[in-house]
Coordinates of C-alpha atoms and ligand atoms in Angstrom, one line a residue:
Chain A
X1 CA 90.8 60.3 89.8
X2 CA 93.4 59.8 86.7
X3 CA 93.4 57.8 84.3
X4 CA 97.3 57.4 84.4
X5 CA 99.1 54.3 85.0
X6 CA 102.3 56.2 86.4
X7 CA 103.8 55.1 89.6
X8 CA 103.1 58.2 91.7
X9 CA 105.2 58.5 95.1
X10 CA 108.7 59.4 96.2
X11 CA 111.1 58.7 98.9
X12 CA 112.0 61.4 100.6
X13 CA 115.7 61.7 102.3
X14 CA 116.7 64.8 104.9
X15 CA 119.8 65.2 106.5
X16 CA 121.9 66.9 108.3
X17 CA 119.6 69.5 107.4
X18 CA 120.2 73.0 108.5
X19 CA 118.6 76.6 107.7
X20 CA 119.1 80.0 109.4
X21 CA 117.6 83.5 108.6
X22 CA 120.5 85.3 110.1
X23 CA 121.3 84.5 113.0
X24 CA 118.5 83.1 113.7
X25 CA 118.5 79.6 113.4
X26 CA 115.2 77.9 112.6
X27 CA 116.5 74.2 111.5
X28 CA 119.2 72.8 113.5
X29 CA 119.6 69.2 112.4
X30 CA 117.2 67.3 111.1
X31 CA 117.0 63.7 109.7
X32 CA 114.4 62.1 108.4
X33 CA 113.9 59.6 106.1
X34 CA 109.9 59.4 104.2
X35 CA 109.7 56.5 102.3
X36 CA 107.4 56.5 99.1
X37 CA 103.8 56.6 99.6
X38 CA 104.0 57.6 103.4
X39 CA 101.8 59.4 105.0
X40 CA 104.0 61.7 107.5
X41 CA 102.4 64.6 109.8
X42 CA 104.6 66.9 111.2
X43 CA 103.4 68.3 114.5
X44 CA 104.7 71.5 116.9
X45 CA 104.4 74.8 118.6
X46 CA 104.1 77.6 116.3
X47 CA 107.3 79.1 114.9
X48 CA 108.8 75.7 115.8
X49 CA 110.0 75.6 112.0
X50 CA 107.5 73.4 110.2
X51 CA 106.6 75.6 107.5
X52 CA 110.6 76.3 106.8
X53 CA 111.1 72.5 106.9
X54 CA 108.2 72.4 104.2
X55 CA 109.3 75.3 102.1
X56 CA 112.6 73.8 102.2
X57 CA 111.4 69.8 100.5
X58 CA 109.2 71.9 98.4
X59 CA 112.4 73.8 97.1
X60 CA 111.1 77.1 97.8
X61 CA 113.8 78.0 100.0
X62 CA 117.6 76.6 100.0
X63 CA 119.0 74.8 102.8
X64 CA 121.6 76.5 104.8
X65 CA 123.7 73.1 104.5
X66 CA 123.0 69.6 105.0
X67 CA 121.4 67.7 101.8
X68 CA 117.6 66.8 100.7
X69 CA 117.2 64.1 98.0
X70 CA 114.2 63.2 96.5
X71 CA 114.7 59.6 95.2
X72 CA 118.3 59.3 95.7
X73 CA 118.8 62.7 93.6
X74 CA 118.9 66.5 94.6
X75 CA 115.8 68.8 93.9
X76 CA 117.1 70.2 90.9
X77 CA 117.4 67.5 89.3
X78 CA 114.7 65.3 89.9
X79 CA 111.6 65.2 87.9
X80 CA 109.1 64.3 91.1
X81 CA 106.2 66.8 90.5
X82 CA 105.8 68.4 94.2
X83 CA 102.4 70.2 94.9
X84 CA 101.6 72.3 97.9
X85 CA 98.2 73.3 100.0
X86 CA 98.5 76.2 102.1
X87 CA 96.3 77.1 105.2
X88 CA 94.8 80.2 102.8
X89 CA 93.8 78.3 100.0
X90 CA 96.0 80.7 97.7
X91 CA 93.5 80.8 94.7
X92 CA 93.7 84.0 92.3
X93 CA 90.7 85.6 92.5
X94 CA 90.6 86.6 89.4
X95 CA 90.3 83.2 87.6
X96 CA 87.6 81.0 87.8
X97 CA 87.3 77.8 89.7
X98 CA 88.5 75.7 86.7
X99 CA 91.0 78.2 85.5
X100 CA 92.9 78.3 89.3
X101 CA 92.7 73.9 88.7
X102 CA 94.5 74.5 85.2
X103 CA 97.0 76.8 86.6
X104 CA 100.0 77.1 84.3
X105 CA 99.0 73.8 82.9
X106 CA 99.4 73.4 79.0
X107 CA 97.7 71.7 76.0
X108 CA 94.2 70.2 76.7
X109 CA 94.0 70.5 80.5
X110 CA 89.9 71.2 81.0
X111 CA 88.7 67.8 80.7
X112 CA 91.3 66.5 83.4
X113 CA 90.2 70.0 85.3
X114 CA 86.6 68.5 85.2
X115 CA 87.3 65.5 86.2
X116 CA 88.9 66.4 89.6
X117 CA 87.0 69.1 90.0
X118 CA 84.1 65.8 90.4
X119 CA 86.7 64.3 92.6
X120 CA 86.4 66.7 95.0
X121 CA 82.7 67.1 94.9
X122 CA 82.7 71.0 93.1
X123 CA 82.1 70.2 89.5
X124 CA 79.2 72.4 89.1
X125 CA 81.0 75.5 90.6
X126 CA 83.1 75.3 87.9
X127 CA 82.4 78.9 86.3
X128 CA 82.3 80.4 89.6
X129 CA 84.7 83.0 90.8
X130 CA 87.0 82.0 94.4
X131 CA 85.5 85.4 96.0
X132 CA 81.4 83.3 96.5
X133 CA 82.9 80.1 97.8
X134 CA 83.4 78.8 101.5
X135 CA 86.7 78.1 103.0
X136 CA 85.9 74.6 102.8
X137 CA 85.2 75.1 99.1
X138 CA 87.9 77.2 98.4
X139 CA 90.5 74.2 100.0
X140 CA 88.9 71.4 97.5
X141 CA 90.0 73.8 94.8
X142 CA 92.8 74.2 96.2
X143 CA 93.2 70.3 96.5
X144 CA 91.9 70.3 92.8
X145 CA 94.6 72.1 91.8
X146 CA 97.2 70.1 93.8
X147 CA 96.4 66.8 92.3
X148 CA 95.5 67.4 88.3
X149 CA 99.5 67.5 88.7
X150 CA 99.7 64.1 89.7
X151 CA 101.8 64.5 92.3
X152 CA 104.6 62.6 93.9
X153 CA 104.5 64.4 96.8
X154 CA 101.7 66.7 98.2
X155 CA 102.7 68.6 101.0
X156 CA 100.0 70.3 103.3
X157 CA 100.9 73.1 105.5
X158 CA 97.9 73.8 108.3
X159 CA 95.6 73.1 104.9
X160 CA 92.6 72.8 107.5
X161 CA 93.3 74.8 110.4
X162 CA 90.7 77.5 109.3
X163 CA 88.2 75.2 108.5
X164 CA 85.1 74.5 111.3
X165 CA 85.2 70.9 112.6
X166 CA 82.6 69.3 110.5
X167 CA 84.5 70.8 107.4
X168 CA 86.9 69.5 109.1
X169 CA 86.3 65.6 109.3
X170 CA 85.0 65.7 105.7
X171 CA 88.3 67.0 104.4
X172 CA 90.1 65.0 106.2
X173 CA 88.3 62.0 105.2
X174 CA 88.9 63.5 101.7
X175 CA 92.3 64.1 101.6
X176 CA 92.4 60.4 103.3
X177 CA 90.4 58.9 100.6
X178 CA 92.5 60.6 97.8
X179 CA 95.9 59.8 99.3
X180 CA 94.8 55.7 99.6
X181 CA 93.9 55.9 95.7
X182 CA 96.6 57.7 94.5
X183 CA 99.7 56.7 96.7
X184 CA 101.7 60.0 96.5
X185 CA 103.7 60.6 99.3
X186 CA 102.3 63.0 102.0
X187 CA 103.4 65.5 104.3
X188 CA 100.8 67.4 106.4
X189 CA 101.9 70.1 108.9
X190 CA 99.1 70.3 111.4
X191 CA 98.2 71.6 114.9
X192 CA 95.5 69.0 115.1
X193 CA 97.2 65.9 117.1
X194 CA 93.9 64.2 116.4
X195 CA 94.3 64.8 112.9
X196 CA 97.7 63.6 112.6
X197 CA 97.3 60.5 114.8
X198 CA 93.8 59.7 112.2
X199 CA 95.8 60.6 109.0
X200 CA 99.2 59.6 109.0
X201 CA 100.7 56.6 109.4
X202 CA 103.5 58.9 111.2
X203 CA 104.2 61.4 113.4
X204 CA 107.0 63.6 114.1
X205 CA 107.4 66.0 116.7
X206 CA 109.4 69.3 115.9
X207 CA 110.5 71.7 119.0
X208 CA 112.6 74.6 118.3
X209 CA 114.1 73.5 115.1
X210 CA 114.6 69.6 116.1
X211 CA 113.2 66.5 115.7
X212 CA 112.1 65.4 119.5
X213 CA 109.7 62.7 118.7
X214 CA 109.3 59.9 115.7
X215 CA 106.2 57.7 116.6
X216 CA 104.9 54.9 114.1
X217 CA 101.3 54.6 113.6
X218 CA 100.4 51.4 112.5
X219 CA 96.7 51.2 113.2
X220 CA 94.4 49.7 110.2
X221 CA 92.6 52.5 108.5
X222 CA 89.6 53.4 108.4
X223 CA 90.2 55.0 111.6
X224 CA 87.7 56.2 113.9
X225 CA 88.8 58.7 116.4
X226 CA 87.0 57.4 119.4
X227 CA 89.3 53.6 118.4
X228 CA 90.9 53.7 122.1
X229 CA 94.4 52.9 121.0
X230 CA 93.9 56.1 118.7
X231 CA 93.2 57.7 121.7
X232 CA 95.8 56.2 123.6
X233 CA 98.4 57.9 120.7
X234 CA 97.0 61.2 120.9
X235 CA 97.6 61.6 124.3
X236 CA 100.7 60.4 124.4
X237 CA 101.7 62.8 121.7
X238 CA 100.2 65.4 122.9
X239 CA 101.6 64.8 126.7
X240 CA 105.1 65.0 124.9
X241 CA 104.1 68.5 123.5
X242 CA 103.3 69.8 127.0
X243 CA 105.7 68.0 128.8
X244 CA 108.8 70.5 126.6
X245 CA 106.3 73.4 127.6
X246 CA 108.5 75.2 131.0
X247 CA 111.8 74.2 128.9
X248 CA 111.4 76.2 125.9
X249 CA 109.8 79.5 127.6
X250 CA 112.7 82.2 127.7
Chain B
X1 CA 56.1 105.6 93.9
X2 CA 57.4 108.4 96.6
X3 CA 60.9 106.6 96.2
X4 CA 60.9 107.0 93.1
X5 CA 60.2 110.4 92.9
X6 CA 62.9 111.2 95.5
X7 CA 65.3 109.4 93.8
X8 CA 65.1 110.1 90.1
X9 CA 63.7 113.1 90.1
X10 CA 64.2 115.2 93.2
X11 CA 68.1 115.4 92.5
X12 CA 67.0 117.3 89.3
X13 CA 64.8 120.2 90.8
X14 CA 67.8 122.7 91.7
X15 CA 69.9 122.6 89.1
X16 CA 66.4 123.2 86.9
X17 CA 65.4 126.5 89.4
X18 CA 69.1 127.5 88.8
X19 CA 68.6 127.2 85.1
X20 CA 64.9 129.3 85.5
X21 CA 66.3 131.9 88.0
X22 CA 69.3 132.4 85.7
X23 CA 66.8 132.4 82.5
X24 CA 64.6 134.9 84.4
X25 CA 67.2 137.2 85.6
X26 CA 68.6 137.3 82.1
X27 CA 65.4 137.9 80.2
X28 CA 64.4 140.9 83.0
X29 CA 68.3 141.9 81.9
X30 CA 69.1 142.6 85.7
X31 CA 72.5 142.3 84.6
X32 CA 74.4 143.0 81.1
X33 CA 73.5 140.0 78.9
X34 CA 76.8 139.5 77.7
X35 CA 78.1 139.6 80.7
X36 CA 74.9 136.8 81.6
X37 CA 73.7 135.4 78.6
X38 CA 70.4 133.8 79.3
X39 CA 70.7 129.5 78.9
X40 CA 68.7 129.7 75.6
X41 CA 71.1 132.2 74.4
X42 CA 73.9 129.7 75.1
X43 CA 72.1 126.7 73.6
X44 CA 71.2 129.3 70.4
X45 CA 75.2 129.4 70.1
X46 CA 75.8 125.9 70.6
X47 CA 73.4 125.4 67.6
X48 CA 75.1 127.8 65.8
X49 CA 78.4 126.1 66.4
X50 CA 77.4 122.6 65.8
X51 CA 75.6 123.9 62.3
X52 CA 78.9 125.4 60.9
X53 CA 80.8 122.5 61.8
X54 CA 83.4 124.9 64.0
X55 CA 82.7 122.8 67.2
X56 CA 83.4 119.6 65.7
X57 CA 86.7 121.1 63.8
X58 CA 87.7 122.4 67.4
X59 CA 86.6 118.9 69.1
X60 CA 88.3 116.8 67.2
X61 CA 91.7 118.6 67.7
X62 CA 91.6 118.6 71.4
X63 CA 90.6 114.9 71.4
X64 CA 93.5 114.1 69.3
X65 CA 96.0 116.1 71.8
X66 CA 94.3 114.5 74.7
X67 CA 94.2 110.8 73.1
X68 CA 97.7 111.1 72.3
X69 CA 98.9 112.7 74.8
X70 CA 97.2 109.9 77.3
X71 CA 98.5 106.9 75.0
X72 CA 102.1 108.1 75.2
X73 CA 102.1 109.2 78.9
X74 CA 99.8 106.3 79.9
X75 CA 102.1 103.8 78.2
X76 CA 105.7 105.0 79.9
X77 CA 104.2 105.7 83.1
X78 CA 102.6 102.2 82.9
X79 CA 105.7 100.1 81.2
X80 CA 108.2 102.3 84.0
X81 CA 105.5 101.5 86.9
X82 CA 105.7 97.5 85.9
X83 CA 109.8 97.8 85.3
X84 CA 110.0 99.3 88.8
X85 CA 107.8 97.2 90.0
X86 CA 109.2 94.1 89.2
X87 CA 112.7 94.8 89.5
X88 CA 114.9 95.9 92.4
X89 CA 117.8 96.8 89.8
X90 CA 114.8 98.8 87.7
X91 CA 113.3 101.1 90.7
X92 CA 116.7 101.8 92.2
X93 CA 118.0 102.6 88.9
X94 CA 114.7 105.2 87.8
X95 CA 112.5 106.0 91.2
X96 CA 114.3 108.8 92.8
X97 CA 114.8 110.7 89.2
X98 CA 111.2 110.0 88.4
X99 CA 110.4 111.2 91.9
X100 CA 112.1 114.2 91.5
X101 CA 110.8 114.9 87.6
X102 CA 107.4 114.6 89.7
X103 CA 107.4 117.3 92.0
X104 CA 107.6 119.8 89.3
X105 CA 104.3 121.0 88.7
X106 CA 104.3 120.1 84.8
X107 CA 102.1 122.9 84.0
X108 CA 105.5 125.2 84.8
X109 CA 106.8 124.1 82.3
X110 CA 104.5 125.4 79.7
X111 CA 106.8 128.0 78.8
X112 CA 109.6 125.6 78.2
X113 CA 107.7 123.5 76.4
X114 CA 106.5 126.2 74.1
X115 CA 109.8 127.5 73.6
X116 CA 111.8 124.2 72.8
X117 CA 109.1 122.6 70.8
X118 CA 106.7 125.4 69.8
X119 CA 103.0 126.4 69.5
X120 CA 102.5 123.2 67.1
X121 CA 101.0 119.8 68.3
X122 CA 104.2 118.4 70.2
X123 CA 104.5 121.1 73.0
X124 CA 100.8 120.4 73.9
X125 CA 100.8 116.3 73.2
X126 CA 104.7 116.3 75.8
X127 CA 102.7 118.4 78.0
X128 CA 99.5 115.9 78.8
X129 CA 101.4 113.0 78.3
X130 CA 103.9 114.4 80.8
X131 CA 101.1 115.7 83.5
X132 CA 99.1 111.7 82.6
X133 CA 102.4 109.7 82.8
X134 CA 102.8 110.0 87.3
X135 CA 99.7 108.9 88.6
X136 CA 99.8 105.5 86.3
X137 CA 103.4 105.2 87.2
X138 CA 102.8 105.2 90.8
X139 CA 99.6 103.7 91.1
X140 CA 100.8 101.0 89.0
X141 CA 104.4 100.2 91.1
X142 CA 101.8 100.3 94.3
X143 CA 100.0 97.9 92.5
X144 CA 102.6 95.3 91.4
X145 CA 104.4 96.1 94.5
X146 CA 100.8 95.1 96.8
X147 CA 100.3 91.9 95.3
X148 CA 99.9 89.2 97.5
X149 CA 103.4 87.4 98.3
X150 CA 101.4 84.2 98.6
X151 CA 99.9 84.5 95.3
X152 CA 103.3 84.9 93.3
X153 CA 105.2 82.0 95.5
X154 CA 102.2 79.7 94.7
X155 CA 102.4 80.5 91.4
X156 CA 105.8 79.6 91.1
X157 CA 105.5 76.3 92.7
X158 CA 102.9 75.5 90.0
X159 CA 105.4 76.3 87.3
X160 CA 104.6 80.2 86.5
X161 CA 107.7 82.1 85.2
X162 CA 108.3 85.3 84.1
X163 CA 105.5 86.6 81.4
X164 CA 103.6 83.6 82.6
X165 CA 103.8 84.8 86.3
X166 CA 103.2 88.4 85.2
X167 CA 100.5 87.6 83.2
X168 CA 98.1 85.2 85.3
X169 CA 99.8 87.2 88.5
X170 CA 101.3 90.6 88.7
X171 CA 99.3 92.0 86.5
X172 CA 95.2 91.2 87.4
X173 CA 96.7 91.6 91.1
X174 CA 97.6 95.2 89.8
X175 CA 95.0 96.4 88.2
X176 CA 92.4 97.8 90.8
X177 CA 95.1 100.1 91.3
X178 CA 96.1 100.8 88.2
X179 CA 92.3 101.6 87.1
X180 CA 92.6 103.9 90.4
X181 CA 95.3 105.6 88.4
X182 CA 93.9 105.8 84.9
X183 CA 91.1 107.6 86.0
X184 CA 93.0 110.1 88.2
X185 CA 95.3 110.5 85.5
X186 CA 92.3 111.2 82.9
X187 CA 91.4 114.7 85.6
X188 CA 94.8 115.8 84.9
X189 CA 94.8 115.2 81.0
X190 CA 91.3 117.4 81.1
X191 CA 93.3 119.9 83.0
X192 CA 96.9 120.3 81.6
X193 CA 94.5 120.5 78.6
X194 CA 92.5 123.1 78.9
X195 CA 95.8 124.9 80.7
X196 CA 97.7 124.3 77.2
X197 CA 95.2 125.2 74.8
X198 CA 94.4 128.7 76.4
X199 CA 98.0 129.6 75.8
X200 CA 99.5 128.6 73.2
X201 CA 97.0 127.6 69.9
X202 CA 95.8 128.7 66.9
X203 CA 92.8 125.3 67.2
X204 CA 91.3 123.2 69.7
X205 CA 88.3 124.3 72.6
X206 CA 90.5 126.3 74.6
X207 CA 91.0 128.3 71.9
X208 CA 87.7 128.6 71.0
X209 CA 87.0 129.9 74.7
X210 CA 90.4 132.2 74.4
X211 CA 89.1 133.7 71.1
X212 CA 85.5 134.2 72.3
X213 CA 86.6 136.3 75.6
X214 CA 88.6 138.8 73.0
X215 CA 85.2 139.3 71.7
X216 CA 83.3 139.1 74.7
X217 CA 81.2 135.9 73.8
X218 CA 80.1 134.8 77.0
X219 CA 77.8 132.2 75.2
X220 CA 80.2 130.6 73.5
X221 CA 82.8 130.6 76.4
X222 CA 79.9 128.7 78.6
X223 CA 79.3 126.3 75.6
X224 CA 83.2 125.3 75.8
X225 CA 83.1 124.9 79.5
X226 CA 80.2 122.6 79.3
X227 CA 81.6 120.7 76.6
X228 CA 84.7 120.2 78.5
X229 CA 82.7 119.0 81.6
X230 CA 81.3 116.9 79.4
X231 CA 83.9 115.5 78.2
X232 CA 85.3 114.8 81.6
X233 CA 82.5 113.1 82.7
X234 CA 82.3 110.7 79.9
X235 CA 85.4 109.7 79.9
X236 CA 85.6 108.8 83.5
X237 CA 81.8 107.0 82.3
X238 CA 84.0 104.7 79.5
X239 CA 87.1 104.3 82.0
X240 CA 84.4 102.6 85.1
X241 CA 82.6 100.5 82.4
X242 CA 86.3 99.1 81.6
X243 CA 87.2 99.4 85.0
X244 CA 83.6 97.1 85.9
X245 CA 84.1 94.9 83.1
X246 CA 87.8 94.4 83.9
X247 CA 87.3 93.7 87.5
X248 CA 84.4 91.4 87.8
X249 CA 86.0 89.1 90.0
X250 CA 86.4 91.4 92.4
X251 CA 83.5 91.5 95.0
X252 CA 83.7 95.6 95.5
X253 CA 83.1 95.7 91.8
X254 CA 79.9 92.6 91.3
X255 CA 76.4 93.8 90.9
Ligands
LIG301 N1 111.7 84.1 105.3 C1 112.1 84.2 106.7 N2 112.9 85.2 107.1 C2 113.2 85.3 108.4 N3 112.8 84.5 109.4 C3 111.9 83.5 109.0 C4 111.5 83.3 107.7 N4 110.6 82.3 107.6 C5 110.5 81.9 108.9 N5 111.3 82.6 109.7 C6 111.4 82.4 111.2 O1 111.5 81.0 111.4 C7 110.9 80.6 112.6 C8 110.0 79.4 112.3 O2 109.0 79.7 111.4 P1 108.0 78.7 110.8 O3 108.8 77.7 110.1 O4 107.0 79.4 110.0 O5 107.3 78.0 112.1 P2 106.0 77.2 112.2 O6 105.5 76.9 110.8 O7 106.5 76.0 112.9 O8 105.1 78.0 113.0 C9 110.1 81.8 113.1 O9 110.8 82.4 114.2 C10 110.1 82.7 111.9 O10 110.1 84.1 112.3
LIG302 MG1 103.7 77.4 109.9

């Protein structure tokens, strides 16, 4: 995809970590460590606190205490480049395909734009404006625009939740593909147990504002999702969601 | 061929029996032609007026005062709508005293207008620019205020500050509102027009209307009211090209 030599990657260190929005508190305390070039996927009921845990490594929001270090350094000062996918792709619709890749870039930025823009299959919609493309389209873009920044770390948050299933697969296997070439370090939020057990190489479980599960996924990749020991780790992870269900009703 | 007929030239026939009846009940002089003057009587006048060069002396003046008026009105309400719409410290510093400034009528204060700056050019230009400047400011604020949350934290993440992130941001996000405003605003600049020249001028079409009632011109009055519809009309025309041309990327606006 780049022609750059760079190491990409970056090891990610949480802890202690703690965020409340009032009283409410969303994060209670969580560790985790994500070393460079992992593939994590973060899994949980809704309003669990994923996307705070997210907004939080992707310094969008400040931590109510506890630390987050990006390579041994705080998030101000390092110079990882951090990109983000959102479940609405998030393109301005009033800039073209390849404008939205070259967001805020500077100097001579098309020819890179192109070239990822090919990446991801969409070169020739190039000129075209968000507003005539499909959600699937829409999220290469989106994925366009994540990785011309050669990023370090490229978090996903739901990125394919509103996609239909073959979309789906093809993304994934996308997203998959890009991540194995590039070696940035990942961190998908998704619903999907079937997505996280086929893309990540591990999965975390998150109920109300904790860390409740922390499973390794070793098996070889390509994966194919009828692979019984795949199988085997979906249910088991997905058991452990339902299991916490009569618990956290109030 | 029917379609066609129906819908290029069927809106036409009533306003052309108008035009006949009214030509017919003039020419029988049913009732006092100067009262009623017949339309080829009005268009006789307007030939007259265009010939002598009056109408364009009296055009160009009012164009001016609306122009200017609409450039200095346009431009606070605009700047004040973006200030307040960007900044917390901004609106709650300006919006309740602009708020309040707005529910005068500003044609009341006509009088006070005339009497601190005169019968000249200013009184007039403050007037327009005042009655322009509220529906930009506030269709502008409701504008930078509506744009998408999503769009502005994204941009940030990819590196968008300030007049980067008002640029590529705020401002494209704003502007189907603020057109919404322009062209509202250009109604009211018609308006507090017209309202202005009648009163106080010595130039201008409402003074050419004022002067022709002293003498009981009916023609010419007509020919002034046409040429303000006119007017109206085309500039709402060059404001929805802008407003097309502007907006392409928005689906409500693509052929
Ligand atoms: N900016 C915010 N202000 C107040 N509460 C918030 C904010 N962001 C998230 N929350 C609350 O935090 C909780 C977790 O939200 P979120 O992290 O979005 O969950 P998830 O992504 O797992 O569905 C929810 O109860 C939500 O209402
Ligand atoms: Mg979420």
């Amino acid at each position: 995809m780049t022609n750059s030599t760079r190491e990409h990657g970056v090891r990610i260190n949480v802890s202690q970590l703690q965020k409340s929005f009032g009283d409410n508190e969303v994060l209670k305390d969580v560790n985790l460590t994500i070393e460079k070039g992992q593939f994590i996927a973060i899994v949980g009921k809704s309003g669990s606190g994923k996307s705070t845990l997210l907004r939080l490594v992707a310094g969008l929001e400040q931590p109510t205490s506890g630390a987050l270090l990006f390579d041994d350094q705080t998030i101000k000062k390092t110079d990882a480049s951090v990109t983000m996918m959102y479940q609405d792709s998030r393109l301005l619709p009033w800039k073209t395909v390849i404008d939205n890749v070259g967001l805020g870039l500077k100097g001579d930025w098309k020819d890179r734009a192109l070239s990822v823009l090919q990446a991801v299959g969409l070169s020739e919609f190039q000129k075209e404006w968000p507003g005539t493309l499909s959600g699937g389209q829409k999220q290469r873009v989106a994925l366009a625009r994540a990785l011309i920044r050669e990023p370090d770390l490229l978090i996903l948050d739901e990125p394919l939740s509103a996609l239909d299933a073959l979309t789906r697969t093809e993304m994934q296997d996308l997203i998959e593909q890009i991540w194995r070439d590039n070696q940035f370090t990942s961190l998908l939020v998704t619903h999907d147990v079937r997505e996280a057990v086929k893309l990540a190489d591990r999965i975390v479980l998150i109920e109300d504002g904790e860390i409740t599960l922390d499973l390794e996924n070793p098996l070889p990749r390509p994966r194919d999702v009828t692979d019984e020991r795949l199988v085997a780790l979906e249910k088991q992870v997905t058991s452990r969601i339902l299991e916490e269900e009569p618990l956290t009703s109030h | 061929m029917a379609n066609t007929f129906q819908k290029q030239l069927l809106p036409w026939l009533l306003p052309l029996v108008v035009l006949i009846v009214w030509q017919v009940i003039a020419m029988l002089e049913i009732v006092s032609p100067s009262l009623f003057p017949a339309p080829t009587t009005v268009l006789e006048s307007f030939y007259g007026l265009v010939v002598s060069g009056t109408l364009a002396e009296h055009i160009q003046i009012s164009l001016y005062r609306a122009f200017v008026g609409l450039l200095i009105g346009g431009s606070i309400g605009l700047i004040l709508g973006i200030l307040n719409g960007w900044s917390k410290w901004s609106f709650f510093t300006f919006d309740t005293s602009i708020q309040m400034v707005r529910n005068i009528p500003h044609l009341a204060l006509l009088p006070l207008a005339i009497v601190w700056l005169g019968i000249g050019e200013t009184s007039k230009i403050f007037l327009v620019a005042l009655g322009v400047m509220f529906p930009i400011y506030i269709n502008t604020l409701h504008g930078i205020r509506s744009v998408d949350r999503g769009y502005v934290e994204m941009g940030r993440m990819y590196g968008l500050r300030g007049w980067q992130l008002f640029r590529h941001v705020y401002l494209p996000g704003a502007l189907p509102s603020i057109f919404v405003g322009l062209r509202y605003a250009l109604g009211v600049m018609w308006l507090t027009l017209i309202v202005a020249e009648t009163i106080a001028t010595s130039d201008g079409l409402g003074y050419l209307a004022m002067n022709a009632r002293q003498f009981m011109q009916t023609d010419i009055i007509i020919v002034t009211i046409i040429i303000y519809a006119l007017f109206g009309k085309l500039a709402d025309m060059i404001a929805q090209v802008g407003e097309k041309n502007a907006l392409r990327w928005h689906p409500n606006y693509r052929k």
